[in-house]
PDB file of C-alpha atoms in Angstrom:
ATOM      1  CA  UNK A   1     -60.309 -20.113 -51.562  1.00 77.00           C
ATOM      2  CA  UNK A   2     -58.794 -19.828 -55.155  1.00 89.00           C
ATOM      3  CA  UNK A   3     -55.622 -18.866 -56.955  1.00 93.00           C
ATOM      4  CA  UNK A   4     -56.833 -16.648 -59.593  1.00 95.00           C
ATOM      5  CA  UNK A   5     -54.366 -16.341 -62.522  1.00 96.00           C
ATOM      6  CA  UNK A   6     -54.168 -14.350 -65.704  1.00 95.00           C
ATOM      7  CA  UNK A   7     -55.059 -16.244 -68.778  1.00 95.00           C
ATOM      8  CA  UNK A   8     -51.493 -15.113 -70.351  1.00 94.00           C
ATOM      9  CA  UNK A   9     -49.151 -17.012 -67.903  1.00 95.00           C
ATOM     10  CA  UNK A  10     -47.816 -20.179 -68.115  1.00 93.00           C
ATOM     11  CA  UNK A  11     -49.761 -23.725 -68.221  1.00 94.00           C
ATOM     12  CA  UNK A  12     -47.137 -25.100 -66.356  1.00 93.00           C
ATOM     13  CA  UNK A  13     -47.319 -22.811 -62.798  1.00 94.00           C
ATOM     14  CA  UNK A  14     -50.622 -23.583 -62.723  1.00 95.00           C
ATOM     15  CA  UNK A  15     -50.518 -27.165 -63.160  1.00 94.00           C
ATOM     16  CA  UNK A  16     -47.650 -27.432 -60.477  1.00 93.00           C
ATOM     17  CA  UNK A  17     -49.882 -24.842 -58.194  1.00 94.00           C
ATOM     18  CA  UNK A  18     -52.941 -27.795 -58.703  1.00 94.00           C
ATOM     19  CA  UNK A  19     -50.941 -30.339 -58.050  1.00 93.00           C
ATOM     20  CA  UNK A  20     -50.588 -29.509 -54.708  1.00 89.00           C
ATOM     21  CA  UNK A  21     -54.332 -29.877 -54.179  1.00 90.00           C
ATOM     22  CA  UNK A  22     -55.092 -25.612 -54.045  1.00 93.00           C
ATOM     23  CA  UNK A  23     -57.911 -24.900 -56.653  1.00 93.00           C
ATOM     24  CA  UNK A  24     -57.387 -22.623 -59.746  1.00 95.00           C
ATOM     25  CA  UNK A  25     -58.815 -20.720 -61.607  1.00 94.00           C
ATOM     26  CA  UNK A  26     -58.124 -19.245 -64.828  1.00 94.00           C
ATOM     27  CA  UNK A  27     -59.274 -15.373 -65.608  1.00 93.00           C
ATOM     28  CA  UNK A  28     -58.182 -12.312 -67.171  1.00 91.00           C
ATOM     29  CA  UNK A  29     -56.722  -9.866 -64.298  1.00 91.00           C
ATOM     30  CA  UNK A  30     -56.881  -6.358 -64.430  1.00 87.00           C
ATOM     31  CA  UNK A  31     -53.628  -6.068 -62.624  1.00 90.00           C
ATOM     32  CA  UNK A  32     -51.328  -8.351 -61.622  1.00 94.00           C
ATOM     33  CA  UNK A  33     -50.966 -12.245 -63.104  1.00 96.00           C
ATOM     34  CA  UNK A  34     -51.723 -13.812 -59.854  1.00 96.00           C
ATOM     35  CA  UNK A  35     -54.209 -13.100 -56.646  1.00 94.00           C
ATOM     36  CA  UNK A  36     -55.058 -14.710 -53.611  1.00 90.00           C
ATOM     37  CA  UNK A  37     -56.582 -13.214 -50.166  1.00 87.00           C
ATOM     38  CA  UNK A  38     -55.901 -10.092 -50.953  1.00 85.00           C
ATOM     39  CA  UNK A  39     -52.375 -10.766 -52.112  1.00 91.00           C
ATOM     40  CA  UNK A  40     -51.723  -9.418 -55.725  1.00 94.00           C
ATOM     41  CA  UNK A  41     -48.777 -10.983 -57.417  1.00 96.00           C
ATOM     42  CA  UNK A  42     -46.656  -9.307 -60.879  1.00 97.00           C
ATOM     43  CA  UNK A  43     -44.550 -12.462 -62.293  1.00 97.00           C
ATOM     44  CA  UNK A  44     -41.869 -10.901 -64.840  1.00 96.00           C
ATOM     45  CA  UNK A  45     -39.411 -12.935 -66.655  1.00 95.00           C
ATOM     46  CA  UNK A  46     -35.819 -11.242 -66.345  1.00 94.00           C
ATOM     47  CA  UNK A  47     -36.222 -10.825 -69.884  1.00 93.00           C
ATOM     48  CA  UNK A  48     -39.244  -9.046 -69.658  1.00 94.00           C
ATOM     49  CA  UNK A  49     -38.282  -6.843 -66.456  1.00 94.00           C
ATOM     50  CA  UNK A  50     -35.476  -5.648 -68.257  1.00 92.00           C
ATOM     51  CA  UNK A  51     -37.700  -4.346 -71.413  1.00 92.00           C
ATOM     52  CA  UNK A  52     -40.308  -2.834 -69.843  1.00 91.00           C
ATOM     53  CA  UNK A  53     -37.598  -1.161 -67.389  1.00 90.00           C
ATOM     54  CA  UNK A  54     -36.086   0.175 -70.480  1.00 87.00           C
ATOM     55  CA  UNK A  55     -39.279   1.137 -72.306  1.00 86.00           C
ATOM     56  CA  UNK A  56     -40.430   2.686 -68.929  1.00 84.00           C
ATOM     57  CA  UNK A  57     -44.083   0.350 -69.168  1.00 86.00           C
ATOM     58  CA  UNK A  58     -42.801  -0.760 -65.501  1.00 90.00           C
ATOM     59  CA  UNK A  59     -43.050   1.977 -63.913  1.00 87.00           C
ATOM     60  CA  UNK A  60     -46.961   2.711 -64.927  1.00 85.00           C
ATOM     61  CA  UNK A  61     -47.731  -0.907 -64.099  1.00 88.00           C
ATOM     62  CA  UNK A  62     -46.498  -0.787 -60.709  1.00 91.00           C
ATOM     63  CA  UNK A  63     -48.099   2.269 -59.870  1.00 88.00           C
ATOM     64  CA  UNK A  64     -51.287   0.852 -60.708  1.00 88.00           C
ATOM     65  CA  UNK A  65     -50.555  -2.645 -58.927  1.00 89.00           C
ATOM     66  CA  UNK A  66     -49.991  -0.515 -56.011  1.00 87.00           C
ATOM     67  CA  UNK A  67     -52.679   1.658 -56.430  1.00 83.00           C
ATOM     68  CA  UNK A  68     -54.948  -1.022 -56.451  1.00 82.00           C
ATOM     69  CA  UNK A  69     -54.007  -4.047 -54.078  1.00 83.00           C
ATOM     70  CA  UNK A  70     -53.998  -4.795 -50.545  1.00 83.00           C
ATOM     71  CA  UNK A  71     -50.715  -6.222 -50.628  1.00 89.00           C
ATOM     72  CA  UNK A  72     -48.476  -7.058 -53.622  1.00 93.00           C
ATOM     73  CA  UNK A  73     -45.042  -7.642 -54.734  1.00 95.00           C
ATOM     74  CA  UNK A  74     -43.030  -8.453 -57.545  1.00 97.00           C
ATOM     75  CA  UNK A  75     -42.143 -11.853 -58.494  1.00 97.00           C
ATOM     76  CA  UNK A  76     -39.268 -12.387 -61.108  1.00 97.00           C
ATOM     77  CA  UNK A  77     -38.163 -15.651 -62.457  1.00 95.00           C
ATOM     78  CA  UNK A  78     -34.882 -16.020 -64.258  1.00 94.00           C
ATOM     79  CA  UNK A  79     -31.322 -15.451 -63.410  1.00 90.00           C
ATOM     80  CA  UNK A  80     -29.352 -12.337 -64.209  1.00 86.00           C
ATOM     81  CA  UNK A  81     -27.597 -12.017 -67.180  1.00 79.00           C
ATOM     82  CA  UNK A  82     -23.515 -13.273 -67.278  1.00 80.00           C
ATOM     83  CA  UNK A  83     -21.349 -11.007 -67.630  1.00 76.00           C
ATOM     84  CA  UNK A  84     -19.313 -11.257 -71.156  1.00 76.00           C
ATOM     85  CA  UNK A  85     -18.848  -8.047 -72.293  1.00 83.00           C
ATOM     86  CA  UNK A  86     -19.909  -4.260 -71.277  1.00 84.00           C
ATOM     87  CA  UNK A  87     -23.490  -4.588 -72.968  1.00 84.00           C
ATOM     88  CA  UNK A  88     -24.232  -7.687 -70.390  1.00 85.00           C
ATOM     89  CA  UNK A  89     -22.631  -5.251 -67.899  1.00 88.00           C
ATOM     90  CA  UNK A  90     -25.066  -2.671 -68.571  1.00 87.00           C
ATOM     91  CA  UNK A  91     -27.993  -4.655 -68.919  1.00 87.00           C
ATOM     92  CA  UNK A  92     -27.366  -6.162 -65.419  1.00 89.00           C
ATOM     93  CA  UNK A  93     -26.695  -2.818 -63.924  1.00 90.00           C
ATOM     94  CA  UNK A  94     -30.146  -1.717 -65.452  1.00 90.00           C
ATOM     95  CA  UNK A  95     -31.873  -4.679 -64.051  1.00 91.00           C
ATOM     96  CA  UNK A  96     -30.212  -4.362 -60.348  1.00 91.00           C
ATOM     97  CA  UNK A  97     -30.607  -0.719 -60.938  1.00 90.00           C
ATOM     98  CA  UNK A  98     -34.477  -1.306 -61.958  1.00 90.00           C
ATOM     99  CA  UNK A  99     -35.589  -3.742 -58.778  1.00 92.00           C
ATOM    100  CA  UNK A 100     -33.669  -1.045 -56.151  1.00 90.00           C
ATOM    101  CA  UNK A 101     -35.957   1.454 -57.634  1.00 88.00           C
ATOM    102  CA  UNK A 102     -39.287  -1.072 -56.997  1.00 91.00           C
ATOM    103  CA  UNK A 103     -37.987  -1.246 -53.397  1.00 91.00           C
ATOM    104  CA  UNK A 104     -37.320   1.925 -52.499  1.00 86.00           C
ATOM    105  CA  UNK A 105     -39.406   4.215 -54.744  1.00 82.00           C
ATOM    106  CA  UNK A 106     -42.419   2.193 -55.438  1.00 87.00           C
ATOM    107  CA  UNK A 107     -41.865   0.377 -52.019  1.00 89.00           C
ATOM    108  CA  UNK A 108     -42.886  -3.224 -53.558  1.00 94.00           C
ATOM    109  CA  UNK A 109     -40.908  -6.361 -52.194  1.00 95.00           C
ATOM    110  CA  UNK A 110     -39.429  -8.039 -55.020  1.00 96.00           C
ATOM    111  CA  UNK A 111     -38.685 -11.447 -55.013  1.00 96.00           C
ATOM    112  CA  UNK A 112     -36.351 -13.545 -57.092  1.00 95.00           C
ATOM    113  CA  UNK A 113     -36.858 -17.159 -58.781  1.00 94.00           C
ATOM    114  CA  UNK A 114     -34.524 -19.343 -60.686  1.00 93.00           C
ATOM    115  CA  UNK A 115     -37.182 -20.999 -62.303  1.00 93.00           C
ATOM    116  CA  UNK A 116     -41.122 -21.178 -63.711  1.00 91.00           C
ATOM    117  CA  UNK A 117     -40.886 -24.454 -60.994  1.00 92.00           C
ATOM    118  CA  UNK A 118     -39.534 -22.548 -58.185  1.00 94.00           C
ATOM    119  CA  UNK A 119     -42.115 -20.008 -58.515  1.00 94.00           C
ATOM    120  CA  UNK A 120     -45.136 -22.067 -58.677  1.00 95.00           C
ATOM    121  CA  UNK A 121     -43.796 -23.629 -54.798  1.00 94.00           C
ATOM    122  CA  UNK A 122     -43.337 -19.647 -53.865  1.00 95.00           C
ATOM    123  CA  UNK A 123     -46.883 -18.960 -54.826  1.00 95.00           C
ATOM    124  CA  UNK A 124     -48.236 -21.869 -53.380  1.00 93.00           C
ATOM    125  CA  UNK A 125     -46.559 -21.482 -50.042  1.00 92.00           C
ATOM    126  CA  UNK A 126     -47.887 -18.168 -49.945  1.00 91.00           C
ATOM    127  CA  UNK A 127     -51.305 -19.136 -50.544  1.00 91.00           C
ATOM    128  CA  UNK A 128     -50.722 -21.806 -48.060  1.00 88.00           C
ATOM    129  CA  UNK A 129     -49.274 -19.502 -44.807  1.00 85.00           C
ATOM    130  CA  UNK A 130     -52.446 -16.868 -45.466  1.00 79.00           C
ATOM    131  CA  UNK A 131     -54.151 -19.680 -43.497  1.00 64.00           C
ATOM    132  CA  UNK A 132     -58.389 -19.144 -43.445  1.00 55.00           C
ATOM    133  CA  UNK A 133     -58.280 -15.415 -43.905  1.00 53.00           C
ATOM    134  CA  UNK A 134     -61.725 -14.791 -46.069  1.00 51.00           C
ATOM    135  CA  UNK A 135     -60.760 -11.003 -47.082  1.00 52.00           C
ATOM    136  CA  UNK A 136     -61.261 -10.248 -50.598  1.00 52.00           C
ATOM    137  CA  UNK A 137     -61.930 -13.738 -51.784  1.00 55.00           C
ATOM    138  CA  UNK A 138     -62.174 -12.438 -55.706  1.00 57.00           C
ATOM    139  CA  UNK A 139     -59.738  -9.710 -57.081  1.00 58.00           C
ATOM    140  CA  UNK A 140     -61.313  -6.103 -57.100  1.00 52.00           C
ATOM    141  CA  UNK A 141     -61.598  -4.316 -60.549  1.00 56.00           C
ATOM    142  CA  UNK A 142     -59.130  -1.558 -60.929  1.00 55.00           C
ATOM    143  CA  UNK A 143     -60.147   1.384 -59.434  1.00 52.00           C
ATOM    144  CA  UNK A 144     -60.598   4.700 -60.657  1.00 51.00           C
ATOM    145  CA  UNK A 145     -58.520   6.955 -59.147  1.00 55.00           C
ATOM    146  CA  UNK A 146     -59.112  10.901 -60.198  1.00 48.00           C
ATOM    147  CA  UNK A 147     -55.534  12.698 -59.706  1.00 61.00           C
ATOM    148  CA  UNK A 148     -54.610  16.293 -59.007  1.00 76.00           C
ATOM    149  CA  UNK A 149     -52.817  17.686 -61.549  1.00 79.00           C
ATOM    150  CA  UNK A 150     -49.624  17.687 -59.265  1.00 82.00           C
ATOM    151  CA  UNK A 151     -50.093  13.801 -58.864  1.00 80.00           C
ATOM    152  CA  UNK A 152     -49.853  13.344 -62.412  1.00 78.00           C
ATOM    153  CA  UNK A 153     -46.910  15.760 -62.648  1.00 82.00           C
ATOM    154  CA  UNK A 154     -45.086  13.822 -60.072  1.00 83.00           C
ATOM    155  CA  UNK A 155     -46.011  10.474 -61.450  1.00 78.00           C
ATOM    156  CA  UNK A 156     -45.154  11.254 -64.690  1.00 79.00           C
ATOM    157  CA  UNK A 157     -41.412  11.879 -63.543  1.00 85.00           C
ATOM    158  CA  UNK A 158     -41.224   9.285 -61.600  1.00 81.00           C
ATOM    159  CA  UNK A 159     -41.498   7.002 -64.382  1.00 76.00           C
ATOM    160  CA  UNK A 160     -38.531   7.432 -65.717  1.00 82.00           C
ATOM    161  CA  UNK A 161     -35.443   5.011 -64.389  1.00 76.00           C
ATOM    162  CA  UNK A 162     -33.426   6.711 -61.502  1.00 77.00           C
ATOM    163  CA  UNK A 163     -35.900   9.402 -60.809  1.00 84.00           C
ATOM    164  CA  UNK A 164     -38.894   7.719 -58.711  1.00 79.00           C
ATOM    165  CA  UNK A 165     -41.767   9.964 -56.637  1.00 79.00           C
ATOM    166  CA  UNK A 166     -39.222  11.682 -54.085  1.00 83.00           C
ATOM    167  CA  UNK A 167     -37.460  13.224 -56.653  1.00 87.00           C
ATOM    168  CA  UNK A 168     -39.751  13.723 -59.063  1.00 88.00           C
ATOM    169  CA  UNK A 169     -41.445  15.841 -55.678  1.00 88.00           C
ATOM    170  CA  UNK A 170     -38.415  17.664 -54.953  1.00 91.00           C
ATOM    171  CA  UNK A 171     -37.862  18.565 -58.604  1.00 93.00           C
ATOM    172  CA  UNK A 172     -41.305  19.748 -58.985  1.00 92.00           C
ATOM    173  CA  UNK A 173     -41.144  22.185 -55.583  1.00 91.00           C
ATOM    174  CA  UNK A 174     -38.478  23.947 -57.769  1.00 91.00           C
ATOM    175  CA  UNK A 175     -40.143  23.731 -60.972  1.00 91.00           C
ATOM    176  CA  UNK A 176     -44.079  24.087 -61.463  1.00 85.00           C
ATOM    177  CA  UNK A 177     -44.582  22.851 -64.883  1.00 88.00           C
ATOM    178  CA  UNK A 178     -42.963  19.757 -67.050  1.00 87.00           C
ATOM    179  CA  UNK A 179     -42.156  22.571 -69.754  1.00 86.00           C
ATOM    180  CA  UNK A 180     -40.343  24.357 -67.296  1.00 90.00           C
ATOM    181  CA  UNK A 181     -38.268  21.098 -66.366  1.00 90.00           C
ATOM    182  CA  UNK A 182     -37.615  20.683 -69.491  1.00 89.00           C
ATOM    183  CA  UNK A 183     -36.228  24.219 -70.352  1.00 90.00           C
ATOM    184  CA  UNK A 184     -33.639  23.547 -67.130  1.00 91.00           C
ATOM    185  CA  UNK A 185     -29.921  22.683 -67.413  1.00 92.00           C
ATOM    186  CA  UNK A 186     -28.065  20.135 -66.530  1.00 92.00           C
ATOM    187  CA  UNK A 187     -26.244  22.068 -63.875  1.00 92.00           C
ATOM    188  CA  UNK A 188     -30.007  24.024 -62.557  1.00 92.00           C
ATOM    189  CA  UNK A 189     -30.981  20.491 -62.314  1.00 93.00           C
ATOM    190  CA  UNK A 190     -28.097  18.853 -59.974  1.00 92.00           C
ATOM    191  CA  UNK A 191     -28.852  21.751 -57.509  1.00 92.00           C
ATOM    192  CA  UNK A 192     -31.949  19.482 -56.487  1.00 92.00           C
ATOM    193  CA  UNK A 193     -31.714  16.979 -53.782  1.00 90.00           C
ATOM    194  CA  UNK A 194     -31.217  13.534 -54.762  1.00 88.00           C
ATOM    195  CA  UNK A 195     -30.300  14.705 -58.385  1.00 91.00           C
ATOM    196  CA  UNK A 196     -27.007  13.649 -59.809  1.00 91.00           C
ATOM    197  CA  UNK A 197     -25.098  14.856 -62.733  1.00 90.00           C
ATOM    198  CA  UNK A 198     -26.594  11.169 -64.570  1.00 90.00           C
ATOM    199  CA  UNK A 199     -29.891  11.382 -63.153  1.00 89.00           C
ATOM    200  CA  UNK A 200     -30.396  14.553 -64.748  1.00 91.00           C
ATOM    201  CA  UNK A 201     -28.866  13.858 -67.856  1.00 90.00           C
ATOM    202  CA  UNK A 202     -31.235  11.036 -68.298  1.00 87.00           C
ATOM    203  CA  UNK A 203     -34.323  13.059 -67.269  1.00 88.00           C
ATOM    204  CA  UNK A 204     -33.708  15.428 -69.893  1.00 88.00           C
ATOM    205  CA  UNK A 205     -32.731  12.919 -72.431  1.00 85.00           C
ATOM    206  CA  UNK A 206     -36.052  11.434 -71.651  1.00 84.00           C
ATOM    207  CA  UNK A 207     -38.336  14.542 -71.957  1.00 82.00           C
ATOM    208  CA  UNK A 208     -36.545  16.569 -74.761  1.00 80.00           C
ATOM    209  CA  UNK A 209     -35.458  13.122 -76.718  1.00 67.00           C
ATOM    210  CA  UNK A 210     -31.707  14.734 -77.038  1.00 49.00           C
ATOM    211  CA  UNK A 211     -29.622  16.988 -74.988  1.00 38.00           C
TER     212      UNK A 211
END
């Protein structure tokens, strides 16, 4: 069995993952950076979880890991930012904020990793413990997955930080369209479960770009 991994990570995880006498090989994923009977692995620097948590990419990518895999989770390497003034504050809060989300909405494990090092012995004691299982030796091409117009709705919502798919349902039982979320106050809005005076600040701030 192989370690397939995505032609953008890092030389040096898979030199430490070969070291250890598993075989490589090198391949451009459709999701994930890593795979391995069945598993599907996202590596994310902190860095890099915290802009596409920002930019909202995250959310889309999960979705489709998730969509897609057997089993996956969420691998970050990195530490969290010290704290020095409010902006670190925020940007830790964001992060934390970010990987509760992944756990709870998406339902991904998420994993943390000091270092590139570190991770490369996670993966490979992974690989290791799966033992002689032959599933899905090769990664599976995404699928394609034809949505109701609901789904897309709901997924669309869920996208954005602080929302995820239960709310995004429960906001959508009380309004049928985007356009009419978007025409909703702040105050219709925290009448929804699970909605809080922030949450649906942000959610309009999202969709109408200003409130």
């Amino acid at each position: 069995m192989t370690v397939y991994i995505d032609i953008h990570e890092p030389d040096d995880i898979e030199r430490h993952i070969s070291s250890l006498g598993i075989k490589t090989e090198r391949t451009k994923l459709d999701v994930g950076d890593y795979y391995f009977y069945g598993i599907t692995i996202e590596r994310k620097t902190v860095h890099d979880l915290y802009n596409s948590i920002v930019s909202g990419r995250l959310w889309n990518q999960l979705f489709t890991l998730k969509d897609n895999s057997d089993r996956c989770l969420l691998l970050v390497t990195g530490e969290l930012p010290l704290i020095f003034s409010k902006e670190d504050i925020k940007r830790r809060n964001i992060i934390i904020g970010g990987i509760s989300s992944v756990m709870l909405s998406i339902q991904i494990p998420v994993v943390m990793i000091r270092s590139d090092m570190d991770a490369s012995y996670f993966i490979s004691q992974m690989y290791l413990s799966c033992g002689k299982d032959k599933s899905r030796e090769r990664p599976i091409p995404v699928k394609k997955k034809y949505e109701s117009i609901e789904e897309i709705r709901e997924n669309m919502l869920a996208c954005i930080p602080k929302i995820g798919i239960r709310n995004a349902k429960n906001i959508l039982k009380r309004y049928k369209t985007i356009r009419d979320v978007c025409n909703a106050s702040i105050e219709d809005l925290k009448k929804i479960e699970g909605i809080s005076n922030k949450r649906a600040y942000l959610l309009l701030k999202v969709l109408r770009e200003e409130v």
